[in-house]
Coordinates of C-alpha atoms and ligand atoms in Angstrom, one line a residue:
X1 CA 1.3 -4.4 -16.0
X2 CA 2.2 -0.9 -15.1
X3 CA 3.6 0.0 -12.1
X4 CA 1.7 1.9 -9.4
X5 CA 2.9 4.9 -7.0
X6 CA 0.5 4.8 -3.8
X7 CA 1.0 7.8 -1.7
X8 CA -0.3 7.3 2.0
X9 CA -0.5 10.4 3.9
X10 CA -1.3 9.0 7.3
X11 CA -2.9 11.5 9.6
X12 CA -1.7 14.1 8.1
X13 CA -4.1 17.1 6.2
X14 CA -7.0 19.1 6.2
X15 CA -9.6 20.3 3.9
X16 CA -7.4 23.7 3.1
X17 CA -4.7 21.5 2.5
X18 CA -6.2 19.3 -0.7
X19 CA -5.3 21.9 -3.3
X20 CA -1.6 22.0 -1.8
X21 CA -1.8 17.9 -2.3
X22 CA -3.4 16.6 -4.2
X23 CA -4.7 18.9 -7.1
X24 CA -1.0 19.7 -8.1
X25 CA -1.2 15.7 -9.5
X26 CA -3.9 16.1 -12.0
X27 CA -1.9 17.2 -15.0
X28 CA 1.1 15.4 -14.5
X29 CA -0.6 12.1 -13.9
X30 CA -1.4 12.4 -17.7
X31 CA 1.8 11.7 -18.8
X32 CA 2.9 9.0 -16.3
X33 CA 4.6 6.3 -17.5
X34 CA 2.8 4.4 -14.0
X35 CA -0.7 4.4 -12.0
X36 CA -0.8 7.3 -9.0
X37 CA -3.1 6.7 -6.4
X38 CA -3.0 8.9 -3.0
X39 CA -4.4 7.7 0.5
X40 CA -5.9 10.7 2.6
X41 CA -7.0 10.5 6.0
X42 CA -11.0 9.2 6.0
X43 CA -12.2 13.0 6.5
X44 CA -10.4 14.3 3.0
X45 CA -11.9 10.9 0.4
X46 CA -14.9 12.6 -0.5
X47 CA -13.1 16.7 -0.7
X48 CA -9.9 14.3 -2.5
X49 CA -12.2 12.4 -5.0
X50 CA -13.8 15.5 -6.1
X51 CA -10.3 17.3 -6.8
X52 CA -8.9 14.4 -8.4
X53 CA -12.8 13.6 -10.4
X54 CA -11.9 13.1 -14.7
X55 CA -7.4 12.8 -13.7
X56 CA -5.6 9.9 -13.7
X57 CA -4.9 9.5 -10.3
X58 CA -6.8 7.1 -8.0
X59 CA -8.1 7.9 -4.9
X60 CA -8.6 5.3 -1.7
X61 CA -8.8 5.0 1.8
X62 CA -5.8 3.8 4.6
X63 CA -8.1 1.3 6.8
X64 CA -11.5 -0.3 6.8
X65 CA -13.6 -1.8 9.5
X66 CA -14.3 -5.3 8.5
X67 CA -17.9 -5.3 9.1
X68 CA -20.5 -3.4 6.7
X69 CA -22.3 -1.5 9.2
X70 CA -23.4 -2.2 12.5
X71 CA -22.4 -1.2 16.1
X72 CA -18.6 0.0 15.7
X73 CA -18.5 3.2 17.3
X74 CA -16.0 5.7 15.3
X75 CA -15.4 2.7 12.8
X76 CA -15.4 3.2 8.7
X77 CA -16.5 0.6 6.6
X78 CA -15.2 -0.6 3.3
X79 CA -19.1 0.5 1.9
X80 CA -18.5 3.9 3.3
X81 CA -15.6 4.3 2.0
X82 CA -16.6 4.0 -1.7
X83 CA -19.4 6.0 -1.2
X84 CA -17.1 8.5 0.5
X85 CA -14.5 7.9 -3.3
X86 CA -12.3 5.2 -2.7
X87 CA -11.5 2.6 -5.1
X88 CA -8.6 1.1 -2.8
X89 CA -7.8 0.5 0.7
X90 CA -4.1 0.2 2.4
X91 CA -5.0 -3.0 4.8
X92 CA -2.6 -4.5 7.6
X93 CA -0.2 -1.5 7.7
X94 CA 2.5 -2.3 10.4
X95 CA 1.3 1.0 12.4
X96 CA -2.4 -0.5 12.6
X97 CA -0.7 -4.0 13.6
X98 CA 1.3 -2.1 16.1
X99 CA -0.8 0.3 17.3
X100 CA -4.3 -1.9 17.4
X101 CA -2.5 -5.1 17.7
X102 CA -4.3 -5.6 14.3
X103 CA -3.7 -9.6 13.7
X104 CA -3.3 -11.1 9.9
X105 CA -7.2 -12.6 10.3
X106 CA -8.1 -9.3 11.0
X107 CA -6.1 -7.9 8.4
X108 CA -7.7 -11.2 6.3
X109 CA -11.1 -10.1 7.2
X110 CA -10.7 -6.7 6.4
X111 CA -9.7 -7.7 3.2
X112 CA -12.9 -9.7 2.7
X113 CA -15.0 -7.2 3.4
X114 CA -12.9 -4.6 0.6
X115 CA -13.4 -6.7 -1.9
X116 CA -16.3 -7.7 -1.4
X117 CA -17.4 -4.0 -1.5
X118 CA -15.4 -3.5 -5.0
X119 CA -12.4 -2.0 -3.1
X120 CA -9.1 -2.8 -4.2
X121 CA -7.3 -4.0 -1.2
X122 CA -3.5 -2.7 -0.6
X123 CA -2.3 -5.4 2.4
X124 CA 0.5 -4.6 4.1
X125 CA 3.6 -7.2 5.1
X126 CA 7.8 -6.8 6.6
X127 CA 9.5 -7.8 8.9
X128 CA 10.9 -5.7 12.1
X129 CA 14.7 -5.1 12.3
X130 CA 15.3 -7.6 15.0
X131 CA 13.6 -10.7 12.9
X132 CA 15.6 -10.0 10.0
X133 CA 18.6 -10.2 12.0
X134 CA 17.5 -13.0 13.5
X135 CA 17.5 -14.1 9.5
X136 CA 13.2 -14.4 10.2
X137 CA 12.3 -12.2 7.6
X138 CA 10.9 -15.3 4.8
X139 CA 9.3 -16.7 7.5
X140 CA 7.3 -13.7 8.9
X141 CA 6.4 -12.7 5.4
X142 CA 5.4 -16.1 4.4
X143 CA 3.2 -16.1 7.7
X144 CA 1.6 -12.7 7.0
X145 CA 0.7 -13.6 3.3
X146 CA -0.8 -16.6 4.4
X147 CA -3.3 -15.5 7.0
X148 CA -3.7 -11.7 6.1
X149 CA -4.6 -13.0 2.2
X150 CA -8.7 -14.5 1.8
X151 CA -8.9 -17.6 -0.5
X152 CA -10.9 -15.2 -3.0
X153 CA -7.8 -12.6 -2.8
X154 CA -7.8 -10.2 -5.6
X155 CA -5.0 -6.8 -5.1
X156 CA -2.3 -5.9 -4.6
X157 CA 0.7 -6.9 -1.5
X158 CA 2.9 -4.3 -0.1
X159 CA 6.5 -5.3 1.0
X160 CA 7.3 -2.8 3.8
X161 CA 10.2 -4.1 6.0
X162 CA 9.3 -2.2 9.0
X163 CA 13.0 -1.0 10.0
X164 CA 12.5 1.4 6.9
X165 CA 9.2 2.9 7.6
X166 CA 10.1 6.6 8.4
X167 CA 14.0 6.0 8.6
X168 CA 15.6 6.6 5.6
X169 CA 16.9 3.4 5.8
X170 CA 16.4 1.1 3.0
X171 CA 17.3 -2.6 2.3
X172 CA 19.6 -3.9 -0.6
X173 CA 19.0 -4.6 -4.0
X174 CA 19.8 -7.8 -3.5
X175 CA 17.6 -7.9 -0.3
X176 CA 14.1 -6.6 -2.0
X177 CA 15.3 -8.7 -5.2
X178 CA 15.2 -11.8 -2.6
X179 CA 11.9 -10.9 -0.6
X180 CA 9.7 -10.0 -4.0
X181 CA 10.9 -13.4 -6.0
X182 CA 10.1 -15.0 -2.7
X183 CA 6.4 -13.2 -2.2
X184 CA 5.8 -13.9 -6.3
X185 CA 6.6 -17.4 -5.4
X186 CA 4.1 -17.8 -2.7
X187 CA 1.4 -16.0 -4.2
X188 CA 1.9 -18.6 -7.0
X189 CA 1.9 -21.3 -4.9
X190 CA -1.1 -20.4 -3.4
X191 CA -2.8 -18.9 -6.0
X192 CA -1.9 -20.4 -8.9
X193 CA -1.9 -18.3 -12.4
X194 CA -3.4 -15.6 -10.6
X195 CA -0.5 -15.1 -8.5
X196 CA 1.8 -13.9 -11.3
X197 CA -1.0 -11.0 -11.7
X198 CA -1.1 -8.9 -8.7
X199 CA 1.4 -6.2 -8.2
X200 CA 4.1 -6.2 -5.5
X201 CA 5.3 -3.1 -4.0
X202 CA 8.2 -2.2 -2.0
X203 CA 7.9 0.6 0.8
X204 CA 10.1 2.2 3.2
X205 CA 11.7 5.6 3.0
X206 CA 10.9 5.4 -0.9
X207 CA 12.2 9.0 -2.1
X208 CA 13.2 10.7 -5.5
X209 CA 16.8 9.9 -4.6
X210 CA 16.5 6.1 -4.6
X211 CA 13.2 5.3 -6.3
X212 CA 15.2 4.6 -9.5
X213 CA 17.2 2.3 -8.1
X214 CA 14.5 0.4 -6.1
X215 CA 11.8 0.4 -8.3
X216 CA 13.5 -1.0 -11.6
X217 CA 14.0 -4.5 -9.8
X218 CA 13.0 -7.2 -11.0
X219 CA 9.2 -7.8 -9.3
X220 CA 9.1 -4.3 -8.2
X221 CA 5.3 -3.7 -9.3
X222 CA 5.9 0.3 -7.6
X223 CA 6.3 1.5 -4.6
X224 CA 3.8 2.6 -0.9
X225 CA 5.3 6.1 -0.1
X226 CA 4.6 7.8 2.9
X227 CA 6.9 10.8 4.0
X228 CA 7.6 12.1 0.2
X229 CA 3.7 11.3 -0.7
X230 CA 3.1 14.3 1.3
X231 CA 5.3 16.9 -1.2
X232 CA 3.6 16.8 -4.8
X233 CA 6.8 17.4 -6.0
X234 CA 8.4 14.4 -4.3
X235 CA 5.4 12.0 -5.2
X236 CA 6.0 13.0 -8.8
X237 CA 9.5 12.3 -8.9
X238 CA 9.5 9.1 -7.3
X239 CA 6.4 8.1 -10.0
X240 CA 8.8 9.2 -13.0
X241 CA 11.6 7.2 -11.7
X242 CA 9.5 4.2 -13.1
X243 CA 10.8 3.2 -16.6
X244 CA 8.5 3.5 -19.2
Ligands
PEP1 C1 4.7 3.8 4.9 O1 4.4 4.2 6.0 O2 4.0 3.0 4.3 C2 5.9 4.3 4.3 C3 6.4 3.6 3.4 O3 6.4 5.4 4.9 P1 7.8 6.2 4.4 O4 7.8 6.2 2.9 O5 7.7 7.5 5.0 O6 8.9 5.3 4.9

């Protein structure tokens, strides 16, 4: 399976900005040895999709409400999105479960309504700093994959220990070597055969510097990059550190 680079800008762009960001990935993408996908803020999917229409590089969305429509004032759902371009959708994102104390049967329900839609959904799990030094970090993991995952899951999970969100801080090999065997194992447990299919990423502070090093692990299905996703240049190094 190969690996895929997801770039999540966060609330970061407008329109003028799309042929800074994203256009400079439609030639490149070509001859990627790895899937590139990019997460703009709602207002850019549709401008975005358009940029990126015939390339190689996917396009999806960083949240969806996880209702179809209805009476959600300033809420996006997974429906609009697709219509707006998006094939994917970042779900459960530690800064949504901070900032809107989103729980994992939100984040579950979310991810319901994605794929239900035909969006690929990208769900978010890590620990914080003080539960892995509390030596927590299996069992918060384990906890978040079991309630923020429907019975009918079908995407991709996203390791992001939350001490290296925006730090530069990183774990150790050993460390994401430890937390992706133990992820594969419960999405087999749970899942059965099918849990041997969907990808794994790691993020946190992924950059050209370390993505070699991090993404040639063992389980390593590619990486959710947020800082350098926002630097074509940057995105594209960090995709060609995947081995081909
Ligand atoms: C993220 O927010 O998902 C992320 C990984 O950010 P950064 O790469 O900037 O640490």
């Amino acid at each position: 399976m190969r690996a895929l680079i997801a770039g999540n800008w966060k609330m970061h762009g407008l329109l003028a900005d799309v042929a800074t960001l994203a256009a400079p990935l439609r030639e490149p993408a070509e001859s990627l040895a790895c899937d590139l996908l990019v997460c703009p803020p709602a207002t850019l999917i549709a401008a975005v999709a358009a940029a990126l229409a015939g390339s190689k590089v996917a396009v999806g969305a960083q949240d969806c409400h996880a209702k179809h429509t209805g009476p959600h004032t300033g809420e996006v759902s997974a429906a609009m999105l697709k219509d707006a371009g998006a094939a994917w959708v970042i779900l459960g994102h530690s800064e949504r479960r901070a900032d809107y104390a989103e729980s994992d049967a939100i984040v579950r329900d979310k991810a319901e309504a994605a794929i239900a839609c035909g969006l690929t959904p990208i769900v978010c799990v890590g620990e914080t700093g003080t539960q892995k030094a509390a030596g927590r970090a299996e069992e918060v993991v384990g906890g978040q994959l079991l309630g923020s995952l429907p019975d009918d899951f079908a995407g991709i999970v996203a390791y992001e220990p939350i001490w290296a969100i925006g730090t530069g801080h990183i774990p150790t090999e050993a460390d994401v070597i430890a937390m992706h065997a133990f992820i594969r194992a419960e999405l087999v447990r749970r899942f059965g055969l099918a849990g041997h299919g969907f990808r794994i990423l790691y993020g946190g502070s992924v950059k050209p510097a370390n993505a070699a090093a991090l993404l040639n692990l063992p389980e390593v299905g590619g990486a959710l990059v947020g800082g350098a996703s926002l630097k074509p240049e940057d995105f594209l190094a960090v995709a060609r550190a995947v081995a081909g």
